[in-house]
mmCIF file of C-alpha atoms and ligand atoms in Angstrom:
data_model
loop_
_atom_site.group_PDB
_atom_site.id
_atom_site.type_symbol
_atom_site.label_atom_id
_atom_site.label_comp_id
_atom_site.label_asym_id
_atom_site.label_seq_id
_atom_site.Cartn_x
_atom_site.Cartn_y
_atom_site.Cartn_z
ATOM 1 C CA MET A 1 227.864 58.305 97.071
ATOM 2 C CA ASN A 2 225.152 60.415 98.654
ATOM 3 C CA SER A 3 222.512 58.901 100.921
ATOM 4 C CA ASN A 4 219.830 59.117 98.212
ATOM 5 C CA THR A 5 221.445 56.478 96.063
ATOM 6 C CA LYS A 6 221.244 53.869 98.827
ATOM 7 C CA ALA A 7 217.488 54.015 99.187
ATOM 8 C CA PRO A 8 215.591 51.721 96.822
ATOM 9 C CA LEU A 9 213.855 53.234 93.861
ATOM 10 C CA ILE A 10 210.191 52.289 94.047
ATOM 11 C CA THR A 11 207.852 52.243 91.073
ATOM 12 C CA ALA A 12 204.096 52.014 91.524
ATOM 13 C CA LYS A 13 201.610 51.389 88.754
ATOM 14 C CA ALA A 14 197.987 52.455 89.119
ATOM 15 C CA PRO A 15 195.377 52.324 86.386
ATOM 16 C CA SER A 16 192.694 54.775 85.417
ATOM 17 C CA ASN A 17 189.066 53.787 86.031
ATOM 18 C CA ILE A 18 185.833 54.437 84.213
ATOM 19 C CA ALA A 19 182.741 55.184 86.292
ATOM 20 C CA LEU A 20 179.424 53.529 85.444
ATOM 21 C CA VAL A 21 177.676 55.396 88.256
ATOM 22 C CA LYS A 22 179.298 58.786 88.568
ATOM 23 C CA TYR A 23 180.857 60.684 91.416
ATOM 24 C CA MET A 24 179.564 64.155 90.696
ATOM 25 C CA GLY A 25 178.988 66.656 93.487
ATOM 26 C CA LYS A 26 180.873 66.616 96.771
ATOM 27 C CA SER A 27 179.442 66.678 100.279
ATOM 28 C CA ALA A 28 180.173 69.865 102.232
ATOM 29 C CA LEU A 29 182.837 68.076 104.296
ATOM 30 C CA ASP A 30 186.540 68.162 103.506
ATOM 31 C CA GLY A 31 188.441 65.266 101.967
ATOM 32 C CA ASN A 32 186.551 64.681 98.712
ATOM 33 C CA LEU A 33 183.525 62.979 100.170
ATOM 34 C CA PRO A 34 180.921 62.280 97.506
ATOM 35 C CA ALA A 35 177.291 63.375 97.458
ATOM 36 C CA ASN A 36 176.391 59.853 96.262
ATOM 37 C CA GLY A 37 177.952 56.413 95.910
ATOM 38 C CA SER A 38 179.660 55.551 92.631
ATOM 39 C CA LEU A 39 180.912 52.424 90.883
ATOM 40 C CA SER A 40 183.619 51.956 88.280
ATOM 41 C CA MET A 41 185.582 49.481 86.247
ATOM 42 C CA THR A 42 189.317 49.551 86.901
ATOM 43 C CA LEU A 43 191.397 49.592 83.737
ATOM 44 C CA ASN A 44 194.724 47.880 83.221
ATOM 45 C CA SER A 45 197.341 49.425 80.950
ATOM 46 C CA LEU A 46 195.970 52.983 80.681
ATOM 47 C CA CYS A 47 197.807 53.929 83.837
ATOM 48 C CA THR A 48 200.291 56.087 85.715
ATOM 49 C CA LEU A 49 203.688 54.920 86.896
ATOM 50 C CA ALA A 50 204.870 56.853 89.959
ATOM 51 C CA ARG A 51 208.473 56.587 91.017
ATOM 52 C CA VAL A 52 209.891 57.635 94.378
ATOM 53 C CA VAL A 53 213.222 57.505 96.098
ATOM 54 C CA GLU A 54 213.887 58.561 99.673
ATOM 55 C CA SER A 55 215.598 61.933 99.972
ATOM 56 C CA GLN A 56 217.045 64.020 102.767
ATOM 57 C CA SER A 57 216.006 67.275 101.158
ATOM 58 C CA GLY A 58 212.234 67.321 101.494
ATOM 59 C CA ILE A 59 209.679 66.455 98.859
ATOM 60 C CA GLU A 60 210.740 67.278 95.314
ATOM 61 C CA TRP A 61 209.479 66.643 91.801
ATOM 62 C CA ASN A 62 212.256 64.985 89.820
ATOM 63 C CA PRO A 63 211.269 64.016 86.250
ATOM 64 C CA SER A 64 214.689 62.452 85.661
ATOM 65 C CA LEU A 65 213.655 59.450 87.781
ATOM 66 C CA PHE A 66 212.232 58.244 84.458
ATOM 67 C CA HIS A 67 215.225 58.076 82.185
ATOM 68 C CA GLY A 68 213.758 56.405 79.157
ATOM 69 C CA ARG A 69 210.424 55.477 77.766
ATOM 70 C CA GLU A 70 209.171 52.839 80.167
ATOM 71 C CA LYS A 71 206.670 50.454 78.654
ATOM 72 C CA VAL A 72 203.537 48.947 80.152
ATOM 73 C CA SER A 73 201.878 46.302 77.972
ATOM 74 C CA GLY A 74 203.538 47.852 74.937
ATOM 75 C CA LEU A 75 202.449 51.421 75.814
ATOM 76 C CA SER A 76 205.154 54.034 76.476
ATOM 77 C CA ALA A 77 204.916 55.890 79.771
ATOM 78 C CA VAL A 78 205.707 59.572 79.322
ATOM 79 C CA VAL A 79 206.290 62.170 82.047
ATOM 80 C CA PRO A 80 203.614 64.836 81.483
ATOM 81 C CA THR A 81 204.381 68.539 81.526
ATOM 82 C CA LEU A 82 202.617 69.583 84.694
ATOM 83 C CA SER A 83 201.404 73.067 85.430
ATOM 84 C CA GLU A 84 202.787 74.544 88.623
ATOM 85 C CA LYS A 85 199.387 74.068 90.211
ATOM 86 C CA GLY A 86 199.279 70.417 89.124
ATOM 87 C CA ARG A 87 202.747 69.764 90.486
ATOM 88 C CA GLU A 88 201.939 71.452 93.790
ATOM 89 C CA ARG A 89 198.799 69.338 94.143
ATOM 90 C CA ILE A 90 200.791 66.129 93.672
ATOM 91 C CA LEU A 91 203.554 67.244 96.045
ATOM 92 C CA ARG A 92 200.994 68.244 98.672
ATOM 93 C CA HIS A 93 199.496 64.797 98.401
ATOM 94 C CA ALA A 94 202.922 63.159 98.643
ATOM 95 C CA ALA A 95 203.447 65.116 101.894
ATOM 96 C CA ARG A 96 200.036 64.023 103.184
ATOM 97 C CA SER A 97 200.858 60.392 102.317
ATOM 98 C CA LEU A 98 204.275 60.591 103.956
ATOM 99 C CA ASP A 99 202.639 61.917 107.140
ATOM 100 C CA ALA A 100 199.894 59.321 107.202
ATOM 101 C CA ALA A 101 201.916 56.276 106.147
ATOM 102 C CA PRO A 102 203.655 55.274 109.422
ATOM 103 C CA SER A 103 200.512 54.854 111.489
ATOM 104 C CA LEU A 104 198.521 53.481 108.542
ATOM 105 C CA LEU A 105 201.160 50.814 107.902
ATOM 106 C CA SER A 106 201.531 49.905 111.585
ATOM 107 C CA THR A 107 197.765 49.483 111.895
ATOM 108 C CA CYS A 108 197.930 47.006 109.025
ATOM 109 C CA GLY A 109 200.832 45.073 110.572
ATOM 110 C CA VAL A 110 203.557 46.476 108.294
ATOM 111 C CA ARG A 111 206.725 47.818 109.928
ATOM 112 C CA ALA A 112 207.198 51.481 109.041
ATOM 113 C CA LYS A 113 210.184 53.812 109.105
ATOM 114 C CA THR A 114 210.400 57.575 109.281
ATOM 115 C CA VAL A 115 210.991 59.063 105.857
ATOM 116 C CA ARG A 116 211.809 62.782 105.832
ATOM 117 C CA GLY A 117 211.387 63.383 102.147
ATOM 118 C CA VAL A 118 211.135 61.822 98.715
ATOM 119 C CA GLN A 119 211.986 62.666 95.166
ATOM 120 C CA ILE A 120 209.029 61.840 93.041
ATOM 121 C CA SER A 121 207.921 61.675 89.440
ATOM 122 C CA ALA A 122 205.071 60.187 87.461
ATOM 123 C CA ALA A 123 204.530 59.104 83.866
ATOM 124 C CA ASN A 124 201.321 58.235 82.027
ATOM 125 C CA THR A 125 200.812 55.571 79.382
ATOM 126 C CA PHE A 126 197.953 57.485 77.803
ATOM 127 C CA PRO A 127 198.729 60.410 75.527
ATOM 128 C CA ALA A 128 198.749 63.793 77.300
ATOM 129 C CA ALA A 129 196.146 65.285 74.991
ATOM 130 C CA SER A 130 193.844 62.255 74.854
ATOM 131 C CA GLY A 131 191.347 63.666 77.326
ATOM 132 C CA ILE A 132 191.839 60.683 79.665
ATOM 133 C CA ALA A 133 191.724 62.035 83.207
ATOM 134 C CA SER A 134 195.049 61.319 84.828
ATOM 135 C CA SER A 135 194.171 62.387 88.349
ATOM 136 C CA ALA A 136 192.676 59.015 89.395
ATOM 137 C CA SER A 137 195.666 56.978 88.249
ATOM 138 C CA SER A 138 198.324 59.477 89.300
ATOM 139 C CA PHE A 139 197.057 60.025 92.836
ATOM 140 C CA ALA A 140 196.598 56.285 93.380
ATOM 141 C CA ALA A 141 200.121 55.601 92.079
ATOM 142 C CA VAL A 142 201.713 58.351 94.192
ATOM 143 C CA THR A 143 199.890 57.154 97.327
ATOM 144 C CA TRP A 144 201.061 53.573 96.714
ATOM 145 C CA ALA A 145 204.665 54.557 95.993
ATOM 146 C CA VAL A 146 204.994 56.838 99.027
ATOM 147 C CA ALA A 147 203.428 54.233 101.330
ATOM 148 C CA ALA A 148 205.804 51.570 99.983
ATOM 149 C CA ALA A 149 208.775 53.904 100.535
ATOM 150 C CA SER A 150 207.651 54.339 104.146
ATOM 151 C CA ALA A 151 207.786 50.605 104.856
ATOM 152 C CA GLU A 152 210.831 49.158 106.572
ATOM 153 C CA SER A 153 210.909 46.401 103.955
ATOM 154 C CA PHE A 154 209.456 46.627 100.445
ATOM 155 C CA SER A 155 208.789 42.898 100.249
ATOM 156 C CA GLU A 156 206.891 42.981 103.542
ATOM 157 C CA PHE A 157 204.787 45.885 102.234
ATOM 158 C CA HIS A 158 204.167 44.093 98.933
ATOM 159 C CA LEU A 159 203.071 40.889 100.605
ATOM 160 C CA ALA A 160 200.715 42.825 102.881
ATOM 161 C CA TRP A 161 199.332 44.666 99.834
ATOM 162 C CA GLN A 162 198.467 41.335 98.261
ATOM 163 C CA LYS A 163 197.134 39.662 101.394
ATOM 164 C CA THR A 164 195.561 42.393 103.527
ATOM 165 C CA PRO A 165 192.308 43.988 102.328
ATOM 166 C CA ALA A 166 192.541 46.496 105.208
ATOM 167 C CA LEU A 167 195.789 47.895 103.755
ATOM 168 C CA ARG A 168 194.286 48.222 100.274
ATOM 169 C CA ARG A 169 191.212 50.004 101.676
ATOM 170 C CA ALA A 170 193.341 52.295 103.871
ATOM 171 C CA LEU A 171 195.467 53.359 100.902
ATOM 172 C CA ALA A 172 192.301 53.960 98.837
ATOM 173 C CA GLU A 173 191.015 56.196 101.620
ATOM 174 C CA LEU A 174 194.268 58.127 101.754
ATOM 175 C CA SER A 175 194.355 58.500 97.973
ATOM 176 C CA ARG A 176 190.785 59.841 97.957
ATOM 177 C CA LYS A 177 191.959 62.849 99.961
ATOM 178 C CA GLY A 178 194.148 63.855 97.020
ATOM 179 C CA SER A 179 191.687 63.060 94.233
ATOM 180 C CA GLY A 180 188.228 61.603 94.853
ATOM 181 C CA SER A 181 187.927 59.092 92.037
ATOM 182 C CA SER A 182 191.486 57.810 92.623
ATOM 183 C CA CYS A 183 190.173 55.702 95.525
ATOM 184 C CA ARG A 184 188.507 53.456 92.932
ATOM 185 C CA SER A 185 191.835 52.767 91.173
ATOM 186 C CA MET A 186 193.512 50.853 94.020
ATOM 187 C CA GLU A 187 191.637 47.627 93.431
ATOM 188 C CA GLY A 188 189.676 45.965 90.654
ATOM 189 C CA ALA A 189 187.939 44.995 88.650
ATOM 190 C CA TRP A 190 184.657 46.565 89.804
ATOM 191 C CA VAL A 191 184.857 49.013 92.671
ATOM 192 C CA ARG A 192 182.139 50.714 94.659
ATOM 193 C CA TRP A 193 182.848 53.888 96.577
ATOM 194 C CA GLU A 194 180.576 55.180 99.292
ATOM 195 C CA GLY A 195 181.457 57.874 101.799
ATOM 196 C CA GLU A 196 185.000 57.222 102.996
ATOM 197 C CA LYS A 197 185.275 53.661 101.726
ATOM 198 C CA ALA A 198 186.022 52.118 98.351
ATOM 199 C CA PHE A 199 185.887 48.338 98.008
ATOM 200 C CA PRO A 200 185.540 45.692 95.282
ATOM 201 C CA VAL A 201 182.037 44.592 94.328
ATOM 202 C CA GLU A 202 181.469 40.996 95.395
ATOM 203 C CA GLY A 203 179.919 38.198 93.396
ATOM 204 C CA VAL A 204 180.448 39.704 89.929
ATOM 205 C CA THR A 205 179.808 37.112 87.232
ATOM 206 C CA LEU A 206 180.081 39.445 84.240
ATOM 207 C CA PRO A 207 182.966 38.183 82.096
ATOM 208 C CA SER A 208 186.043 40.299 81.397
ATOM 209 C CA MET A 209 185.311 43.587 79.606
ATOM 210 C CA THR A 210 187.263 45.671 77.097
ATOM 211 C CA ASP A 211 186.993 49.465 77.014
ATOM 212 C CA PHE A 212 187.277 51.232 73.658
ATOM 213 C CA VAL A 213 187.893 54.909 74.358
ATOM 214 C CA LEU A 214 186.757 56.807 71.270
ATOM 215 C CA LEU A 215 188.786 60.014 71.156
ATOM 216 C CA ALA A 216 186.379 62.738 70.132
ATOM 217 C CA GLY A 217 188.703 65.675 70.770
ATOM 218 C CA LYS A 218 192.027 66.612 72.231
ATOM 219 C CA GLU A 219 191.486 70.168 73.400
ATOM 220 C CA GLU A 220 192.239 71.013 77.003
ATOM 221 C CA LYS A 221 188.954 71.024 78.910
ATOM 222 C CA GLU A 222 187.602 74.423 79.872
ATOM 223 C CA VAL A 223 185.900 73.323 83.089
ATOM 224 C CA SER A 224 187.922 71.196 85.529
ATOM 225 C CA SER A 225 186.198 68.334 87.313
ATOM 226 C CA SER A 226 186.615 70.243 90.614
ATOM 227 C CA GLU A 227 184.656 73.108 89.102
ATOM 228 C CA ALA A 228 182.047 70.680 87.720
ATOM 229 C CA HIS A 229 181.574 69.180 91.219
ATOM 230 C CA GLN A 230 180.581 72.665 92.434
ATOM 231 C CA ARG A 231 178.458 73.789 89.529
ATOM 232 C CA VAL A 232 176.130 70.794 89.324
ATOM 233 C CA PHE A 233 174.385 71.901 92.517
ATOM 234 C CA SER A 234 173.007 74.886 90.620
ATOM 235 C CA SER A 235 171.190 72.722 88.070
ATOM 236 C CA PRO A 236 167.416 72.377 88.473
ATOM 237 C CA LEU A 237 168.022 68.687 87.692
ATOM 238 C CA TRP A 238 170.105 68.279 90.863
ATOM 239 C CA SER A 239 166.923 67.686 92.826
ATOM 240 C CA GLY A 240 166.524 63.921 93.269
ATOM 241 C CA ARG A 241 170.008 63.227 91.835
ATOM 242 C CA VAL A 242 171.298 61.418 94.946
ATOM 243 C CA GLU A 243 168.234 59.163 95.057
ATOM 244 C CA ARG A 244 168.499 58.353 91.339
ATOM 245 C CA ALA A 245 172.240 57.644 91.543
ATOM 246 C CA THR A 246 171.684 55.439 94.607
ATOM 247 C CA SER A 247 169.027 53.452 92.819
ATOM 248 C CA ARG A 248 171.275 53.035 89.745
ATOM 249 C CA LEU A 249 174.101 51.879 91.977
ATOM 250 C CA ALA A 250 171.937 48.975 93.156
ATOM 251 C CA GLN A 251 170.842 48.221 89.583
ATOM 252 C CA VAL A 252 174.421 48.253 88.261
ATOM 253 C CA GLU A 253 175.658 46.025 91.082
ATOM 254 C CA SER A 254 172.864 43.546 90.478
ATOM 255 C CA ALA A 255 173.491 43.564 86.683
ATOM 256 C CA LEU A 256 177.192 42.832 87.323
ATOM 257 C CA GLN A 257 176.294 39.970 89.638
ATOM 258 C CA LYS A 258 173.776 38.502 87.191
ATOM 259 C CA ALA A 259 175.930 39.214 84.108
ATOM 260 C CA ASP A 260 172.919 41.090 82.710
ATOM 261 C CA LEU A 261 174.607 43.146 80.011
ATOM 262 C CA GLN A 262 171.346 44.453 78.595
ATOM 263 C CA SER A 263 170.248 46.042 81.892
ATOM 264 C CA LEU A 264 173.780 47.271 82.595
ATOM 265 C CA ALA A 265 173.940 49.047 79.236
ATOM 266 C CA ALA A 266 170.544 50.703 79.772
ATOM 267 C CA VAL A 267 171.270 52.015 83.297
ATOM 268 C CA VAL A 268 174.776 53.221 82.448
ATOM 269 C CA TRP A 269 173.551 55.107 79.372
ATOM 270 C CA GLU A 270 170.910 56.854 81.487
ATOM 271 C CA GLU A 271 173.453 57.730 84.193
ATOM 272 C CA SER A 272 175.948 59.210 81.767
ATOM 273 C CA TRP A 273 173.287 61.345 80.120
ATOM 274 C CA GLU A 274 172.115 62.521 83.522
ATOM 275 C CA MET A 275 175.579 63.697 84.530
ATOM 276 C CA HIS A 276 176.015 65.578 81.255
ATOM 277 C CA SER A 277 172.489 67.017 81.551
ATOM 278 C CA LEU A 278 173.528 68.403 84.946
ATOM 279 C CA PHE A 279 176.456 70.111 83.218
ATOM 280 C CA HIS A 280 174.232 71.430 80.438
ATOM 281 C CA THR A 281 171.711 72.924 82.863
ATOM 282 C CA SER A 282 173.971 74.290 85.601
ATOM 283 C CA GLN A 283 174.498 78.013 86.202
ATOM 284 C CA PRO A 284 176.394 78.911 84.107
ATOM 285 C CA PRO A 285 175.925 75.923 81.805
ATOM 286 C CA PHE A 286 178.841 74.127 80.183
ATOM 287 C CA THR A 287 179.482 71.101 78.039
ATOM 288 C CA TYR A 288 182.331 68.689 77.374
ATOM 289 C CA TRP A 289 180.735 67.438 74.186
ATOM 290 C CA LEU A 290 182.356 68.101 70.847
ATOM 291 C CA PRO A 291 180.821 67.465 67.429
ATOM 292 C CA ARG A 292 182.463 64.049 67.268
ATOM 293 C CA SER A 293 181.166 63.093 70.733
ATOM 294 C CA LEU A 294 177.658 63.781 69.537
ATOM 295 C CA GLU A 295 178.204 61.871 66.306
ATOM 296 C CA VAL A 296 179.324 58.826 68.308
ATOM 297 C CA LEU A 297 176.507 59.138 70.864
ATOM 298 C CA LYS A 298 173.970 59.431 68.076
ATOM 299 C CA ALA A 299 175.229 56.230 66.460
ATOM 300 C CA PHE A 300 175.036 54.382 69.782
ATOM 301 C CA SER A 301 171.563 55.701 70.558
ATOM 302 C CA LYS A 302 170.289 53.562 67.679
ATOM 303 C CA ARG A 303 170.678 50.310 69.534
ATOM 304 C CA ASP A 304 169.468 48.058 66.734
ATOM 305 C CA ALA A 305 172.271 49.380 64.507
ATOM 306 C CA PHE A 306 174.606 47.069 66.472
ATOM 307 C CA GLY A 307 171.964 44.444 67.245
ATOM 308 C CA ASP A 308 174.064 41.506 66.061
ATOM 309 C CA LEU A 309 176.769 42.254 68.676
ATOM 310 C CA PRO A 310 176.472 42.049 72.485
ATOM 311 C CA PRO A 311 175.035 45.312 73.910
ATOM 312 C CA PRO A 312 177.724 47.977 74.399
ATOM 313 C CA VAL A 313 177.972 49.774 77.738
ATOM 314 C CA VAL A 314 178.440 53.389 76.681
ATOM 315 C CA THR A 315 179.484 56.179 79.017
ATOM 316 C CA MET A 316 181.375 59.470 79.149
ATOM 317 C CA ASP A 317 183.469 61.060 81.871
ATOM 318 C CA ALA A 318 183.964 64.802 82.341
ATOM 319 C CA GLY A 319 185.447 65.071 78.867
ATOM 320 C CA PRO A 320 184.574 64.623 75.184
ATOM 321 C CA ASN A 321 185.573 60.943 74.806
ATOM 322 C CA VAL A 322 183.081 58.125 74.602
ATOM 323 C CA HIS A 323 183.889 54.877 76.425
ATOM 324 C CA VAL A 324 182.400 51.760 74.885
ATOM 325 C CA LEU A 325 182.672 48.728 77.165
ATOM 326 C CA VAL A 326 182.098 45.346 75.561
ATOM 327 C CA PRO A 327 182.759 41.732 76.576
ATOM 328 C CA THR A 328 186.391 40.973 75.748
ATOM 329 C CA SER A 329 185.182 37.860 73.906
ATOM 330 C CA SER A 330 183.508 40.154 71.338
ATOM 331 C CA ALA A 331 186.270 42.828 71.254
ATOM 332 C CA ASP A 332 187.559 41.782 67.793
ATOM 333 C CA ALA A 333 184.096 42.086 66.264
ATOM 334 C CA TRP A 334 183.475 45.381 68.073
ATOM 335 C CA ARG A 335 186.862 46.788 66.987
ATOM 336 C CA ALA A 336 186.048 46.056 63.348
ATOM 337 C CA ARG A 337 182.601 47.632 63.740
ATOM 338 C CA ILE A 338 183.947 50.754 65.436
ATOM 339 C CA GLU A 339 186.531 51.216 62.685
ATOM 340 C CA SER A 340 183.957 50.816 59.914
ATOM 341 C CA THR A 341 181.308 53.007 61.602
ATOM 342 C CA PHE A 342 183.687 55.842 62.532
ATOM 343 C CA PRO A 343 186.417 55.816 59.886
ATOM 344 C CA GLY A 344 189.531 57.714 60.960
ATOM 345 C CA LEU A 345 188.387 58.159 64.561
ATOM 346 C CA GLU A 346 191.276 57.475 66.933
ATOM 347 C CA TYR A 347 190.647 55.212 69.871
ATOM 348 C CA LEU A 348 192.452 53.601 72.789
ATOM 349 C CA GLU A 349 191.746 50.089 73.938
ATOM 350 C CA ASP A 350 192.151 48.574 77.376
ATOM 351 C CA GLN A 351 190.732 45.837 79.568
ATOM 352 C CA CYS A 352 189.471 45.568 83.090
ATOM 353 C CA GLY A 353 192.309 45.170 85.568
ATOM 354 C CA SER A 354 193.084 44.380 89.166
ATOM 355 C CA GLY A 355 194.299 47.738 90.520
ATOM 356 C CA ALA A 356 197.575 49.140 91.798
ATOM 357 C CA ASP A 357 200.841 47.283 92.203
ATOM 358 C CA GLY A 358 204.527 48.109 92.339
ATOM 359 C CA TRP A 359 208.114 46.936 92.363
ATOM 360 C CA THR A 360 211.565 48.113 93.318
ATOM 361 C CA GLY A 361 213.935 49.448 90.716
ATOM 362 C CA GLY A 362 213.281 51.076 87.373
HETATM 363 O O1 LIG B 401 188.006 62.615 91.009
HETATM 364 P P1 LIG B 401 187.577 63.830 90.284
HETATM 365 O O2 LIG B 401 187.371 64.994 91.196
HETATM 366 O O3 LIG B 401 188.466 64.139 89.096
HETATM 367 O O4 LIG B 401 186.116 63.547 89.679
HETATM 368 C C1 LIG B 401 185.856 62.603 88.689
HETATM 369 C C2 LIG B 401 184.490 62.775 88.185
HETATM 370 C C3 LIG B 401 184.079 61.925 86.998
HETATM 371 O O5 LIG B 401 185.193 61.351 86.353
HETATM 372 C C4 LIG B 401 183.333 62.793 86.019
HETATM 373 C C5 LIG B 401 183.124 60.812 87.429
HETATM 374 C C6 LIG B 401 183.720 59.660 88.171
HETATM 375 O O6 LIG B 401 183.022 59.100 89.016
HETATM 376 O O7 LIG B 401 184.871 59.274 87.886
#
């Protein structure tokens, strides 16, 4: 038996998140610091599972840590085919997390041990070509799994994760260094990120929400979000962007606290269009929209067309899909309406969730 087999196998689960106020444009400083604050809803079963086991031979990607099709809420988790660049980015972050974990854990009262290396793999429950960004969920899951592997006792780490906000915030901060928006996937259901800190919004009274992700296209995107973060500064619409985003952040937070769906829908629509207008007017300009995205947006721009249902909160990320967030209590009615309005259009469905978690074993 080699020493690897004695170390526990740790699996972390971290969901994707959908931003209502967008992180777009980074500050000049290192570490993925945003130009403006953002706010998102954490999802639940559209997620990444990251698996790690301690290893004596450095940090290695080992897809065979997932032997079968693991299921999360009925969805199969599949190991994606990563480009070499993608794999290197994950491994670099695993190294960063391994370095940072001992002092981070000790500061939060969790006993840490020195871990020289890990074998690591990750699997997503959303289809590879669905246009769902996997970086938020995968970096959050990897951060969680590596931190858990660095604890002297998994159960002590897990208890601290549940009971110690400082540990959750510290792991969000560490995760942000690998992928900005991943810091909003550690907790739920509504998370605000400003500067170095991401934390749950307090006093939310809005009932549970369901996200229908209308899949407008499956092509690989031509402009990465890292590239988009750079290019938006060249748009003439950048001027005043930080002030507008900051004001929307306050409006969104207040709408969540007052359960004011009407105002939430209006502000989020405006914010999504602003981000895409930045893309459309940058130098050189680019777009993520596909014909089907536009068809869906056009239907949702006619608000009275769905007047008998609660207002939908419609937004897009850096991709062609349209997210339609509705109260879970009206999800059945909305599902029927989406299917009749857009016949044949594929969609994914998920709910708001509580953030990352993990367990030992497969
Ligand atoms: O975390 P990144 O660098 O992949 O940026 C994500 C940017 C958006 O998804 C477009 C917006 C957001 O706030 O999530």
